[in-house]
């Protein structure tokens, strides 16, 4: 095998109260990454299809992730890397994580799987850190592993998966503006009050319980964020109106996807998600802002060879 093509799903990070802690993968959006072995030892990043991204491997998230893998491997086989984006960077859907996760997954396949998924995660995190200037696994982990991933600890990195979320539909609402994660991270408060922290802990606990017991009334209350949402929502046009419409259409959880501008709304009925997207479209039409929608299930597989 000299070439492998991989689908690396997009992801929704934070999921309300779980800043840098919770993230789930989605089915219909992601990167398609094709990796081809070279005769020489060159690592070549081809111009990305669907976005303008650096082709210098040390300035490209996929390149940095692959270089971390090759360092651990101890040899330097050469590869051509072609990334195709189904959504653009700066959308809040874990674009850099999809590229980093998909690239190391594909290279590992071509090499005959010398590394475990956990090792691939640490390489992909190095790529992700290039884009957001810090280590956060809440996009990389779901993109690589699929499902709803929760980071229990960063030192050492320890994650768990919340299973059986097949009955939820995810509506992604993507107004056409760009927010860089590094900028959105800079807005966050450096200190938290004990009152905000205890509300957040309560919602984190409630969210996990609600997902396990399928208590969607509790879920809609638990997807609340006292830390990132209050400062970041100001960057997203019509945020409060969109949130209200999601609630009126039966959403069982709404918030900013990652660092925005995308938003997510969870539904148990796909028709409600469709109706919700139509109502939200009118809001953005009224301010002449293009908006994109995607409705899909939670992706339970993560990176896959296609
Ligand atoms: N947890 C990260 C943040 C996700 O909110 O900054 C970035 O997409």
PDB file of C-alpha atoms and ligand atoms in Angstrom:
ATOM      1  CA  UNK A   1       0.000   0.000   0.000  1.00  0.00           C
ATOM      2  CA  UNK A   2       1.506   3.336  -1.103  1.00  0.00           C
ATOM      3  CA  UNK A   3      -1.469   5.655  -0.644  1.00  0.00           C
ATOM      4  CA  UNK A   4      -4.169   5.940   1.983  1.00  0.00           C
ATOM      5  CA  UNK A   5      -7.210   8.229   2.095  1.00  0.00           C
ATOM      6  CA  UNK A   6      -8.782   9.062   5.440  1.00  0.00           C
ATOM      7  CA  UNK A   7     -11.897  10.913   6.615  1.00  0.00           C
ATOM      8  CA  UNK A   8     -11.253  12.890   9.809  1.00  0.00           C
ATOM      9  CA  UNK A   9     -14.510  14.244  11.273  1.00  0.00           C
ATOM     10  CA  UNK A  10     -15.175  17.778  12.445  1.00  0.00           C
ATOM     11  CA  UNK A  11     -16.017  18.192  16.116  1.00  0.00           C
ATOM     12  CA  UNK A  12     -17.956  20.307  18.583  1.00  0.00           C
ATOM     13  CA  UNK A  13     -15.805  21.214  21.586  1.00  0.00           C
ATOM     14  CA  UNK A  14     -16.791  22.445  25.072  1.00  0.00           C
ATOM     15  CA  UNK A  15     -20.469  21.394  24.671  1.00  0.00           C
ATOM     16  CA  UNK A  16     -21.544  24.126  27.083  1.00  0.00           C
ATOM     17  CA  UNK A  17     -19.875  23.750  30.478  1.00  0.00           C
ATOM     18  CA  UNK A  18     -16.916  21.545  29.448  1.00  0.00           C
ATOM     19  CA  UNK A  19     -14.349  24.132  28.349  1.00  0.00           C
ATOM     20  CA  UNK A  20     -11.324  22.224  26.941  1.00  0.00           C
ATOM     21  CA  UNK A  21     -12.891  19.086  28.476  1.00  0.00           C
ATOM     22  CA  UNK A  22     -15.827  17.840  26.360  1.00  0.00           C
ATOM     23  CA  UNK A  23     -16.072  17.307  22.631  1.00  0.00           C
ATOM     24  CA  UNK A  24     -17.980  15.150  20.176  1.00  0.00           C
ATOM     25  CA  UNK A  25     -17.380  14.267  16.540  1.00  0.00           C
ATOM     26  CA  UNK A  26     -19.989  14.883  13.848  1.00  0.00           C
ATOM     27  CA  UNK A  27     -20.788  12.773  10.838  1.00  0.00           C
ATOM     28  CA  UNK A  28     -21.115  14.926   7.773  1.00  0.00           C
ATOM     29  CA  UNK A  29     -18.286  17.455   7.995  1.00  0.00           C
ATOM     30  CA  UNK A  30     -14.550  16.874   8.176  1.00  0.00           C
ATOM     31  CA  UNK A  31     -11.262  16.671   6.289  1.00  0.00           C
ATOM     32  CA  UNK A  32     -10.314  14.177   3.622  1.00  0.00           C
ATOM     33  CA  UNK A  33      -6.607  13.499   3.843  1.00  0.00           C
ATOM     34  CA  UNK A  34      -4.620  11.551   1.281  1.00  0.00           C
ATOM     35  CA  UNK A  35      -1.118  10.454   2.207  1.00  0.00           C
ATOM     36  CA  UNK A  36       1.224   8.953  -0.384  1.00  0.00           C
ATOM     37  CA  UNK A  37       4.617   7.386   0.304  1.00  0.00           C
ATOM     38  CA  UNK A  38       7.592   8.977  -1.445  1.00  0.00           C
ATOM     39  CA  UNK A  39      10.810   7.349  -2.616  1.00  0.00           C
ATOM     40  CA  UNK A  40      12.863  10.030  -0.834  1.00  0.00           C
ATOM     41  CA  UNK A  41      12.679  11.356   2.751  1.00  0.00           C
ATOM     42  CA  UNK A  42      10.793  14.566   1.996  1.00  0.00           C
ATOM     43  CA  UNK A  43       7.621  15.549   3.872  1.00  0.00           C
ATOM     44  CA  UNK A  44       5.634  17.585   1.366  1.00  0.00           C
ATOM     45  CA  UNK A  45       2.349  19.332   2.249  1.00  0.00           C
ATOM     46  CA  UNK A  46       0.468  19.996  -0.978  1.00  0.00           C
ATOM     47  CA  UNK A  47      -1.700  23.133  -1.252  1.00  0.00           C
ATOM     48  CA  UNK A  48      -4.890  22.488   0.731  1.00  0.00           C
ATOM     49  CA  UNK A  49      -8.101  22.090  -1.254  1.00  0.00           C
ATOM     50  CA  UNK A  50     -10.817  24.356   0.192  1.00  0.00           C
ATOM     51  CA  UNK A  51      -8.613  26.633   2.334  1.00  0.00           C
ATOM     52  CA  UNK A  52      -5.368  28.591   2.178  1.00  0.00           C
ATOM     53  CA  UNK A  53      -2.972  27.013   4.648  1.00  0.00           C
ATOM     54  CA  UNK A  54       0.826  26.972   4.933  1.00  0.00           C
ATOM     55  CA  UNK A  55       2.640  24.269   2.951  1.00  0.00           C
ATOM     56  CA  UNK A  56       5.781  24.477   5.096  1.00  0.00           C
ATOM     57  CA  UNK A  57       5.481  21.358   7.343  1.00  0.00           C
ATOM     58  CA  UNK A  58       6.652  23.211  10.447  1.00  0.00           C
ATOM     59  CA  UNK A  59       3.925  25.851   9.951  1.00  0.00           C
ATOM     60  CA  UNK A  60       1.131  23.403   9.119  1.00  0.00           C
ATOM     61  CA  UNK A  61      -0.783  21.556  11.881  1.00  0.00           C
ATOM     62  CA  UNK A  62      -0.744  18.279   9.925  1.00  0.00           C
ATOM     63  CA  UNK A  63       2.984  18.704   9.213  1.00  0.00           C
ATOM     64  CA  UNK A  64       3.837  19.341  12.874  1.00  0.00           C
ATOM     65  CA  UNK A  65       1.762  16.329  13.974  1.00  0.00           C
ATOM     66  CA  UNK A  66       3.455  14.052  11.413  1.00  0.00           C
ATOM     67  CA  UNK A  67       6.907  15.333  12.384  1.00  0.00           C
ATOM     68  CA  UNK A  68       6.131  14.420  16.028  1.00  0.00           C
ATOM     69  CA  UNK A  69       5.162  10.922  14.874  1.00  0.00           C
ATOM     70  CA  UNK A  70       8.321  10.535  12.757  1.00  0.00           C
ATOM     71  CA  UNK A  71      10.484  11.702  15.650  1.00  0.00           C
ATOM     72  CA  UNK A  72       9.029   8.951  17.839  1.00  0.00           C
ATOM     73  CA  UNK A  73       9.451   6.463  14.975  1.00  0.00           C
ATOM     74  CA  UNK A  74      13.148   7.261  14.714  1.00  0.00           C
ATOM     75  CA  UNK A  75      13.270   7.034  10.901  1.00  0.00           C
ATOM     76  CA  UNK A  76      12.187   9.554   8.290  1.00  0.00           C
ATOM     77  CA  UNK A  77      10.232   8.058   5.408  1.00  0.00           C
ATOM     78  CA  UNK A  78       8.898  10.688   2.960  1.00  0.00           C
ATOM     79  CA  UNK A  79       5.236  11.467   2.304  1.00  0.00           C
ATOM     80  CA  UNK A  80       3.037  13.738   0.201  1.00  0.00           C
ATOM     81  CA  UNK A  81       0.082  15.050   2.195  1.00  0.00           C
ATOM     82  CA  UNK A  82      -3.053  16.309   0.468  1.00  0.00           C
ATOM     83  CA  UNK A  83      -5.714  17.857   2.710  1.00  0.00           C
ATOM     84  CA  UNK A  84      -9.203  18.637   1.458  1.00  0.00           C
ATOM     85  CA  UNK A  85     -11.405  20.740   3.742  1.00  0.00           C
ATOM     86  CA  UNK A  86     -15.182  20.474   3.784  1.00  0.00           C
ATOM     87  CA  UNK A  87     -15.351  23.531   6.066  1.00  0.00           C
ATOM     88  CA  UNK A  88     -12.936  26.357   6.550  1.00  0.00           C
ATOM     89  CA  UNK A  89     -10.560  27.033   9.440  1.00  0.00           C
ATOM     90  CA  UNK A  90     -11.771  29.467  12.104  1.00  0.00           C
ATOM     91  CA  UNK A  91     -15.297  28.036  12.042  1.00  0.00           C
ATOM     92  CA  UNK A  92     -15.316  26.543  15.555  1.00  0.00           C
ATOM     93  CA  UNK A  93     -15.603  22.993  14.246  1.00  0.00           C
ATOM     94  CA  UNK A  94     -12.099  21.796  15.052  1.00  0.00           C
ATOM     95  CA  UNK A  95     -10.584  22.308  11.605  1.00  0.00           C
ATOM     96  CA  UNK A  96      -6.970  22.123  12.761  1.00  0.00           C
ATOM     97  CA  UNK A  97      -7.764  19.084  14.936  1.00  0.00           C
ATOM     98  CA  UNK A  98      -9.284  17.232  11.952  1.00  0.00           C
ATOM     99  CA  UNK A  99      -6.143  17.890   9.903  1.00  0.00           C
ATOM    100  CA  UNK A 100      -3.758  16.909  12.693  1.00  0.00           C
ATOM    101  CA  UNK A 101      -5.696  13.783  13.707  1.00  0.00           C
ATOM    102  CA  UNK A 102      -6.359  12.656  10.133  1.00  0.00           C
ATOM    103  CA  UNK A 103      -2.743  13.157   9.076  1.00  0.00           C
ATOM    104  CA  UNK A 104      -1.195  11.050  11.848  1.00  0.00           C
ATOM    105  CA  UNK A 105      -3.910   8.416  11.508  1.00  0.00           C
ATOM    106  CA  UNK A 106      -3.216   8.109   7.756  1.00  0.00           C
ATOM    107  CA  UNK A 107       0.573   7.969   8.160  1.00  0.00           C
ATOM    108  CA  UNK A 108       0.212   5.328  10.879  1.00  0.00           C
ATOM    109  CA  UNK A 109      -1.937   3.208   8.525  1.00  0.00           C
ATOM    110  CA  UNK A 110       0.657   3.484   5.762  1.00  0.00           C
ATOM    111  CA  UNK A 111       3.423   2.468   8.143  1.00  0.00           C
ATOM    112  CA  UNK A 112       1.533  -0.650   9.294  1.00  0.00           C
ATOM    113  CA  UNK A 113       0.208   0.847  12.571  1.00  0.00           C
ATOM    114  CA  UNK A 114       3.349   1.113  14.694  1.00  0.00           C
ATOM    115  CA  UNK A 115       1.529   3.447  17.144  1.00  0.00           C
ATOM    116  CA  UNK A 116      -1.572   3.075  19.319  1.00  0.00           C
ATOM    117  CA  UNK A 117      -4.456   5.543  19.070  1.00  0.00           C
ATOM    118  CA  UNK A 118      -3.373   7.034  22.399  1.00  0.00           C
ATOM    119  CA  UNK A 119       0.107   7.709  20.980  1.00  0.00           C
ATOM    120  CA  UNK A 120      -1.427   9.209  17.836  1.00  0.00           C
ATOM    121  CA  UNK A 121      -3.434  11.509  20.080  1.00  0.00           C
ATOM    122  CA  UNK A 122      -0.275  12.948  21.629  1.00  0.00           C
ATOM    123  CA  UNK A 123       1.228  13.591  18.151  1.00  0.00           C
ATOM    124  CA  UNK A 124      -1.986  15.210  16.908  1.00  0.00           C
ATOM    125  CA  UNK A 125      -2.089  17.437  20.004  1.00  0.00           C
ATOM    126  CA  UNK A 126       1.299  18.878  19.046  1.00  0.00           C
ATOM    127  CA  UNK A 127      -0.143  19.860  15.667  1.00  0.00           C
ATOM    128  CA  UNK A 128      -3.264  21.348  17.275  1.00  0.00           C
ATOM    129  CA  UNK A 129      -1.067  23.375  19.651  1.00  0.00           C
ATOM    130  CA  UNK A 130       0.490  25.147  16.659  1.00  0.00           C
ATOM    131  CA  UNK A 131      -2.918  26.619  15.776  1.00  0.00           C
ATOM    132  CA  UNK A 132      -4.301  27.463  19.199  1.00  0.00           C
ATOM    133  CA  UNK A 133      -1.006  28.078  21.048  1.00  0.00           C
ATOM    134  CA  UNK A 134      -1.970  25.658  23.791  1.00  0.00           C
ATOM    135  CA  UNK A 135      -2.717  21.973  24.284  1.00  0.00           C
ATOM    136  CA  UNK A 136      -6.399  21.163  24.261  1.00  0.00           C
ATOM    137  CA  UNK A 137      -7.731  17.732  23.383  1.00  0.00           C
ATOM    138  CA  UNK A 138     -11.456  18.415  23.142  1.00  0.00           C
ATOM    139  CA  UNK A 139     -11.379  18.566  19.315  1.00  0.00           C
ATOM    140  CA  UNK A 140      -8.466  16.220  18.561  1.00  0.00           C
ATOM    141  CA  UNK A 141      -9.751  13.371  20.760  1.00  0.00           C
ATOM    142  CA  UNK A 142     -13.257  13.129  19.227  1.00  0.00           C
ATOM    143  CA  UNK A 143     -11.901  13.637  15.710  1.00  0.00           C
ATOM    144  CA  UNK A 144      -9.416  10.795  16.146  1.00  0.00           C
ATOM    145  CA  UNK A 145     -11.453   8.430  18.324  1.00  0.00           C
ATOM    146  CA  UNK A 146     -15.046   9.420  17.517  1.00  0.00           C
ATOM    147  CA  UNK A 147     -17.957   9.704  19.931  1.00  0.00           C
ATOM    148  CA  UNK A 148     -18.309  12.059  22.870  1.00  0.00           C
ATOM    149  CA  UNK A 149     -14.944  12.323  24.609  1.00  0.00           C
ATOM    150  CA  UNK A 150     -14.344  13.818  28.038  1.00  0.00           C
ATOM    151  CA  UNK A 151     -10.867  14.781  29.239  1.00  0.00           C
ATOM    152  CA  UNK A 152     -10.628  13.784  32.902  1.00  0.00           C
ATOM    153  CA  UNK A 153      -7.013  14.944  33.184  1.00  0.00           C
ATOM    154  CA  UNK A 154      -4.365  16.615  31.020  1.00  0.00           C
ATOM    155  CA  UNK A 155      -1.379  15.626  33.201  1.00  0.00           C
ATOM    156  CA  UNK A 156      -1.342  12.755  32.461  1.00  0.00           C
ATOM    157  CA  UNK A 157      -3.756  12.812  29.542  1.00  0.00           C
ATOM    158  CA  UNK A 158      -6.736  10.651  30.488  1.00  0.00           C
ATOM    159  CA  UNK A 159     -10.011  10.508  28.577  1.00  0.00           C
ATOM    160  CA  UNK A 160     -13.267   8.641  28.674  1.00  0.00           C
ATOM    161  CA  UNK A 161     -16.042   8.144  26.145  1.00  0.00           C
ATOM    162  CA  UNK A 162     -19.765   8.600  26.757  1.00  0.00           C
ATOM    163  CA  UNK A 163     -21.479   5.862  24.726  1.00  0.00           C
ATOM    164  CA  UNK A 164     -24.899   5.389  23.083  1.00  0.00           C
ATOM    165  CA  UNK A 165     -25.760   8.849  21.831  1.00  0.00           C
ATOM    166  CA  UNK A 166     -27.376   7.568  18.629  1.00  0.00           C
ATOM    167  CA  UNK A 167     -30.717   9.236  19.268  1.00  0.00           C
ATOM    168  CA  UNK A 168     -29.355  12.787  19.082  1.00  0.00           C
ATOM    169  CA  UNK A 169     -29.285  14.951  15.959  1.00  0.00           C
ATOM    170  CA  UNK A 170     -26.778  17.787  15.833  1.00  0.00           C
ATOM    171  CA  UNK A 171     -27.638  20.978  13.998  1.00  0.00           C
ATOM    172  CA  UNK A 172     -24.563  23.055  13.194  1.00  0.00           C
ATOM    173  CA  UNK A 173     -25.212  26.730  12.465  1.00  0.00           C
ATOM    174  CA  UNK A 174     -22.248  28.407  10.836  1.00  0.00           C
ATOM    175  CA  UNK A 175     -22.566  32.159  10.153  1.00  0.00           C
ATOM    176  CA  UNK A 176     -19.996  33.273   7.670  1.00  0.00           C
ATOM    177  CA  UNK A 177     -17.461  35.008   9.899  1.00  0.00           C
ATOM    178  CA  UNK A 178     -14.128  33.732  11.152  1.00  0.00           C
ATOM    179  CA  UNK A 179     -12.954  33.614  14.784  1.00  0.00           C
ATOM    180  CA  UNK A 180      -9.447  32.461  15.547  1.00  0.00           C
ATOM    181  CA  UNK A 181      -9.270  30.081  18.520  1.00  0.00           C
ATOM    182  CA  UNK A 182      -6.203  31.853  19.851  1.00  0.00           C
ATOM    183  CA  UNK A 183      -8.150  35.161  19.923  1.00  0.00           C
ATOM    184  CA  UNK A 184     -11.247  33.565  21.516  1.00  0.00           C
ATOM    185  CA  UNK A 185      -9.054  31.916  24.161  1.00  0.00           C
ATOM    186  CA  UNK A 186      -7.522  35.310  24.957  1.00  0.00           C
ATOM    187  CA  UNK A 187     -10.971  36.652  25.926  1.00  0.00           C
ATOM    188  CA  UNK A 188     -11.485  34.216  28.755  1.00  0.00           C
ATOM    189  CA  UNK A 189     -11.235  35.357  32.354  1.00  0.00           C
ATOM    190  CA  UNK A 190      -7.948  34.456  34.044  1.00  0.00           C
ATOM    191  CA  UNK A 191      -9.708  33.843  37.359  1.00  0.00           C
ATOM    192  CA  UNK A 192     -13.089  32.411  38.285  1.00  0.00           C
ATOM    193  CA  UNK A 193     -15.286  33.254  41.214  1.00  0.00           C
ATOM    194  CA  UNK A 194     -16.186  30.321  43.439  1.00  0.00           C
ATOM    195  CA  UNK A 195     -19.871  30.988  42.588  1.00  0.00           C
ATOM    196  CA  UNK A 196     -19.250  30.585  38.850  1.00  0.00           C
ATOM    197  CA  UNK A 197     -17.038  27.537  39.416  1.00  0.00           C
ATOM    198  CA  UNK A 198     -19.627  25.698  41.495  1.00  0.00           C
ATOM    199  CA  UNK A 199     -22.388  26.377  38.940  1.00  0.00           C
ATOM    200  CA  UNK A 200     -20.084  25.047  36.234  1.00  0.00           C
ATOM    201  CA  UNK A 201     -19.262  21.885  38.223  1.00  0.00           C
ATOM    202  CA  UNK A 202     -22.951  21.295  38.796  1.00  0.00           C
ATOM    203  CA  UNK A 203     -23.674  21.587  35.076  1.00  0.00           C
ATOM    204  CA  UNK A 204     -20.757  19.324  34.123  1.00  0.00           C
ATOM    205  CA  UNK A 205     -22.062  16.649  36.485  1.00  0.00           C
ATOM    206  CA  UNK A 206     -25.634  17.125  35.242  1.00  0.00           C
ATOM    207  CA  UNK A 207     -24.562  16.891  31.595  1.00  0.00           C
ATOM    208  CA  UNK A 208     -22.830  13.537  32.092  1.00  0.00           C
ATOM    209  CA  UNK A 209     -25.773  12.173  34.078  1.00  0.00           C
ATOM    210  CA  UNK A 210     -28.280  13.463  31.497  1.00  0.00           C
ATOM    211  CA  UNK A 211     -26.430  11.800  28.608  1.00  0.00           C
ATOM    212  CA  UNK A 212     -26.214   8.466  30.424  1.00  0.00           C
ATOM    213  CA  UNK A 213     -29.849   8.464  31.502  1.00  0.00           C
ATOM    214  CA  UNK A 214     -31.170  10.172  28.334  1.00  0.00           C
ATOM    215  CA  UNK A 215     -32.791  12.839  30.477  1.00  0.00           C
ATOM    216  CA  UNK A 216     -33.034  15.499  27.785  1.00  0.00           C
ATOM    217  CA  UNK A 217     -34.819  18.006  29.961  1.00  0.00           C
ATOM    218  CA  UNK A 218     -31.859  17.920  32.304  1.00  0.00           C
ATOM    219  CA  UNK A 219     -29.471  18.028  29.323  1.00  0.00           C
ATOM    220  CA  UNK A 220     -30.960  21.266  28.019  1.00  0.00           C
ATOM    221  CA  UNK A 221     -30.462  22.867  31.446  1.00  0.00           C
ATOM    222  CA  UNK A 222     -26.947  21.450  31.851  1.00  0.00           C
ATOM    223  CA  UNK A 223     -25.650  22.799  28.527  1.00  0.00           C
ATOM    224  CA  UNK A 224     -24.980  26.144  30.157  1.00  0.00           C
ATOM    225  CA  UNK A 225     -21.629  27.872  30.380  1.00  0.00           C
ATOM    226  CA  UNK A 226     -20.573  30.520  32.902  1.00  0.00           C
ATOM    227  CA  UNK A 227     -17.007  30.825  31.599  1.00  0.00           C
ATOM    228  CA  UNK A 228     -16.625  31.061  27.821  1.00  0.00           C
ATOM    229  CA  UNK A 229     -20.132  31.755  26.500  1.00  0.00           C
ATOM    230  CA  UNK A 230     -20.657  35.113  28.274  1.00  0.00           C
ATOM    231  CA  UNK A 231     -17.566  36.658  26.652  1.00  0.00           C
ATOM    232  CA  UNK A 232     -17.544  34.820  23.336  1.00  0.00           C
ATOM    233  CA  UNK A 233     -21.209  35.219  22.386  1.00  0.00           C
ATOM    234  CA  UNK A 234     -20.593  38.927  21.831  1.00  0.00           C
ATOM    235  CA  UNK A 235     -18.495  37.979  18.763  1.00  0.00           C
ATOM    236  CA  UNK A 236     -21.355  36.053  17.135  1.00  0.00           C
ATOM    237  CA  UNK A 237     -24.023  38.133  15.377  1.00  0.00           C
ATOM    238  CA  UNK A 238     -27.600  37.315  16.489  1.00  0.00           C
ATOM    239  CA  UNK A 239     -26.409  34.781  19.063  1.00  0.00           C
ATOM    240  CA  UNK A 240     -29.202  35.364  21.586  1.00  0.00           C
ATOM    241  CA  UNK A 241     -31.916  35.304  18.905  1.00  0.00           C
ATOM    242  CA  UNK A 242     -30.550  32.064  17.445  1.00  0.00           C
ATOM    243  CA  UNK A 243     -30.437  30.498  20.918  1.00  0.00           C
ATOM    244  CA  UNK A 244     -34.051  31.497  21.545  1.00  0.00           C
ATOM    245  CA  UNK A 245     -35.185  30.037  18.201  1.00  0.00           C
ATOM    246  CA  UNK A 246     -33.399  26.759  18.967  1.00  0.00           C
ATOM    247  CA  UNK A 247     -35.292  26.531  22.276  1.00  0.00           C
ATOM    248  CA  UNK A 248     -38.616  27.314  20.579  1.00  0.00           C
ATOM    249  CA  UNK A 249     -37.991  24.495  18.086  1.00  0.00           C
ATOM    250  CA  UNK A 250     -37.427  21.861  20.740  1.00  0.00           C
ATOM    251  CA  UNK A 251     -33.632  21.884  21.022  1.00  0.00           C
ATOM    252  CA  UNK A 252     -32.344  19.848  23.979  1.00  0.00           C
ATOM    253  CA  UNK A 253     -29.089  21.799  24.233  1.00  0.00           C
ATOM    254  CA  UNK A 254     -27.593  24.844  22.533  1.00  0.00           C
ATOM    255  CA  UNK A 255     -24.293  26.651  22.798  1.00  0.00           C
ATOM    256  CA  UNK A 256     -21.211  27.896  20.944  1.00  0.00           C
ATOM    257  CA  UNK A 257     -19.316  25.171  19.104  1.00  0.00           C
ATOM    258  CA  UNK A 258     -15.719  25.362  20.342  1.00  0.00           C
ATOM    259  CA  UNK A 259     -14.545  28.944  20.090  1.00  0.00           C
ATOM    260  CA  UNK A 260     -17.220  29.865  17.508  1.00  0.00           C
ATOM    261  CA  UNK A 261     -18.633  31.348  15.373  1.00  0.00           C
ATOM    262  CA  UNK A 262     -20.441  28.048  14.731  1.00  0.00           C
ATOM    263  CA  UNK A 263     -23.173  27.123  17.165  1.00  0.00           C
ATOM    264  CA  UNK A 264     -24.657  23.710  17.823  1.00  0.00           C
ATOM    265  CA  UNK A 265     -28.179  22.694  18.783  1.00  0.00           C
ATOM    266  CA  UNK A 266     -29.086  19.149  19.807  1.00  0.00           C
ATOM    267  CA  UNK A 267     -32.428  17.584  18.902  1.00  0.00           C
ATOM    268  CA  UNK A 268     -34.142  14.243  19.386  1.00  0.00           C
ATOM    269  CA  UNK A 269     -36.261  14.824  16.251  1.00  0.00           C
ATOM    270  CA  UNK A 270     -34.629  15.559  12.883  1.00  0.00           C
ATOM    271  CA  UNK A 271     -37.681  17.490  11.605  1.00  0.00           C
ATOM    272  CA  UNK A 272     -37.339  19.928  14.495  1.00  0.00           C
ATOM    273  CA  UNK A 273     -33.702  20.480  13.516  1.00  0.00           C
ATOM    274  CA  UNK A 274     -34.802  21.200   9.922  1.00  0.00           C
ATOM    275  CA  UNK A 275     -37.503  23.643  11.053  1.00  0.00           C
ATOM    276  CA  UNK A 276     -35.028  25.332  13.373  1.00  0.00           C
ATOM    277  CA  UNK A 277     -32.505  25.848  10.561  1.00  0.00           C
ATOM    278  CA  UNK A 278     -35.193  27.437   8.360  1.00  0.00           C
ATOM    279  CA  UNK A 279     -36.187  29.869  11.121  1.00  0.00           C
ATOM    280  CA  UNK A 280     -32.548  30.792  11.805  1.00  0.00           C
ATOM    281  CA  UNK A 281     -31.867  31.339   8.098  1.00  0.00           C
ATOM    282  CA  UNK A 282     -34.475  34.142   8.096  1.00  0.00           C
ATOM    283  CA  UNK A 283     -32.610  35.892  10.919  1.00  0.00           C
ATOM    284  CA  UNK A 284     -29.320  35.905   9.016  1.00  0.00           C
ATOM    285  CA  UNK A 285     -31.018  36.782   5.719  1.00  0.00           C
ATOM    286  CA  UNK A 286     -32.363  39.880   7.441  1.00  0.00           C
ATOM    287  CA  UNK A 287     -28.808  41.079   8.150  1.00  0.00           C
ATOM    288  CA  UNK A 288     -27.467  39.790   4.794  1.00  0.00           C
ATOM    289  CA  UNK A 289     -25.094  37.351   6.423  1.00  0.00           C
ATOM    290  CA  UNK A 290     -24.574  34.007   4.679  1.00  0.00           C
ATOM    291  CA  UNK A 291     -25.107  31.051   7.004  1.00  0.00           C
ATOM    292  CA  UNK A 292     -24.470  27.356   6.513  1.00  0.00           C
ATOM    293  CA  UNK A 293     -26.266  24.478   8.227  1.00  0.00           C
ATOM    294  CA  UNK A 294     -25.457  20.836   8.699  1.00  0.00           C
ATOM    295  CA  UNK A 295     -27.602  18.218  10.423  1.00  0.00           C
ATOM    296  CA  UNK A 296     -26.023  14.921  11.349  1.00  0.00           C
ATOM    297  CA  UNK A 297     -25.678  12.296  14.031  1.00  0.00           C
ATOM    298  CA  UNK A 298     -22.723  12.100  16.394  1.00  0.00           C
ATOM    299  CA  UNK A 299     -19.888  10.287  14.613  1.00  0.00           C
ATOM    300  CA  UNK A 300     -18.942   7.266  16.701  1.00  0.00           C
ATOM    301  CA  UNK A 301     -15.979   6.062  14.611  1.00  0.00           C
ATOM    302  CA  UNK A 302     -13.490   8.952  14.436  1.00  0.00           C
ATOM    303  CA  UNK A 303     -10.833   8.772  11.714  1.00  0.00           C
ATOM    304  CA  UNK A 304     -11.540   6.108   9.111  1.00  0.00           C
ATOM    305  CA  UNK A 305      -9.852   4.900   5.955  1.00  0.00           C
ATOM    306  CA  UNK A 306     -12.188   5.559   3.011  1.00  0.00           C
TER     307      UNK A 306
HETATM  308  N1  LIG B   1     -11.860  24.260  23.888  1.00  0.00           N
HETATM  309  C1  LIG B   1     -11.382  25.106  22.844  1.00  0.00           C
HETATM  310  C2  LIG B   1     -11.788  26.524  23.170  1.00  0.00           C
HETATM  311  C3  LIG B   1     -11.977  24.674  21.536  1.00  0.00           C
HETATM  312  O1  LIG B   1     -12.944  26.732  23.530  1.00  0.00           O
HETATM  313  O2  LIG B   1     -10.967  27.421  23.066  1.00  0.00           O
HETATM  314  C4  LIG B   1     -11.500  25.460  20.360  1.00  0.00           C
HETATM  315  O3  LIG B   1     -12.239  25.084  19.206  1.00  0.00           O
END
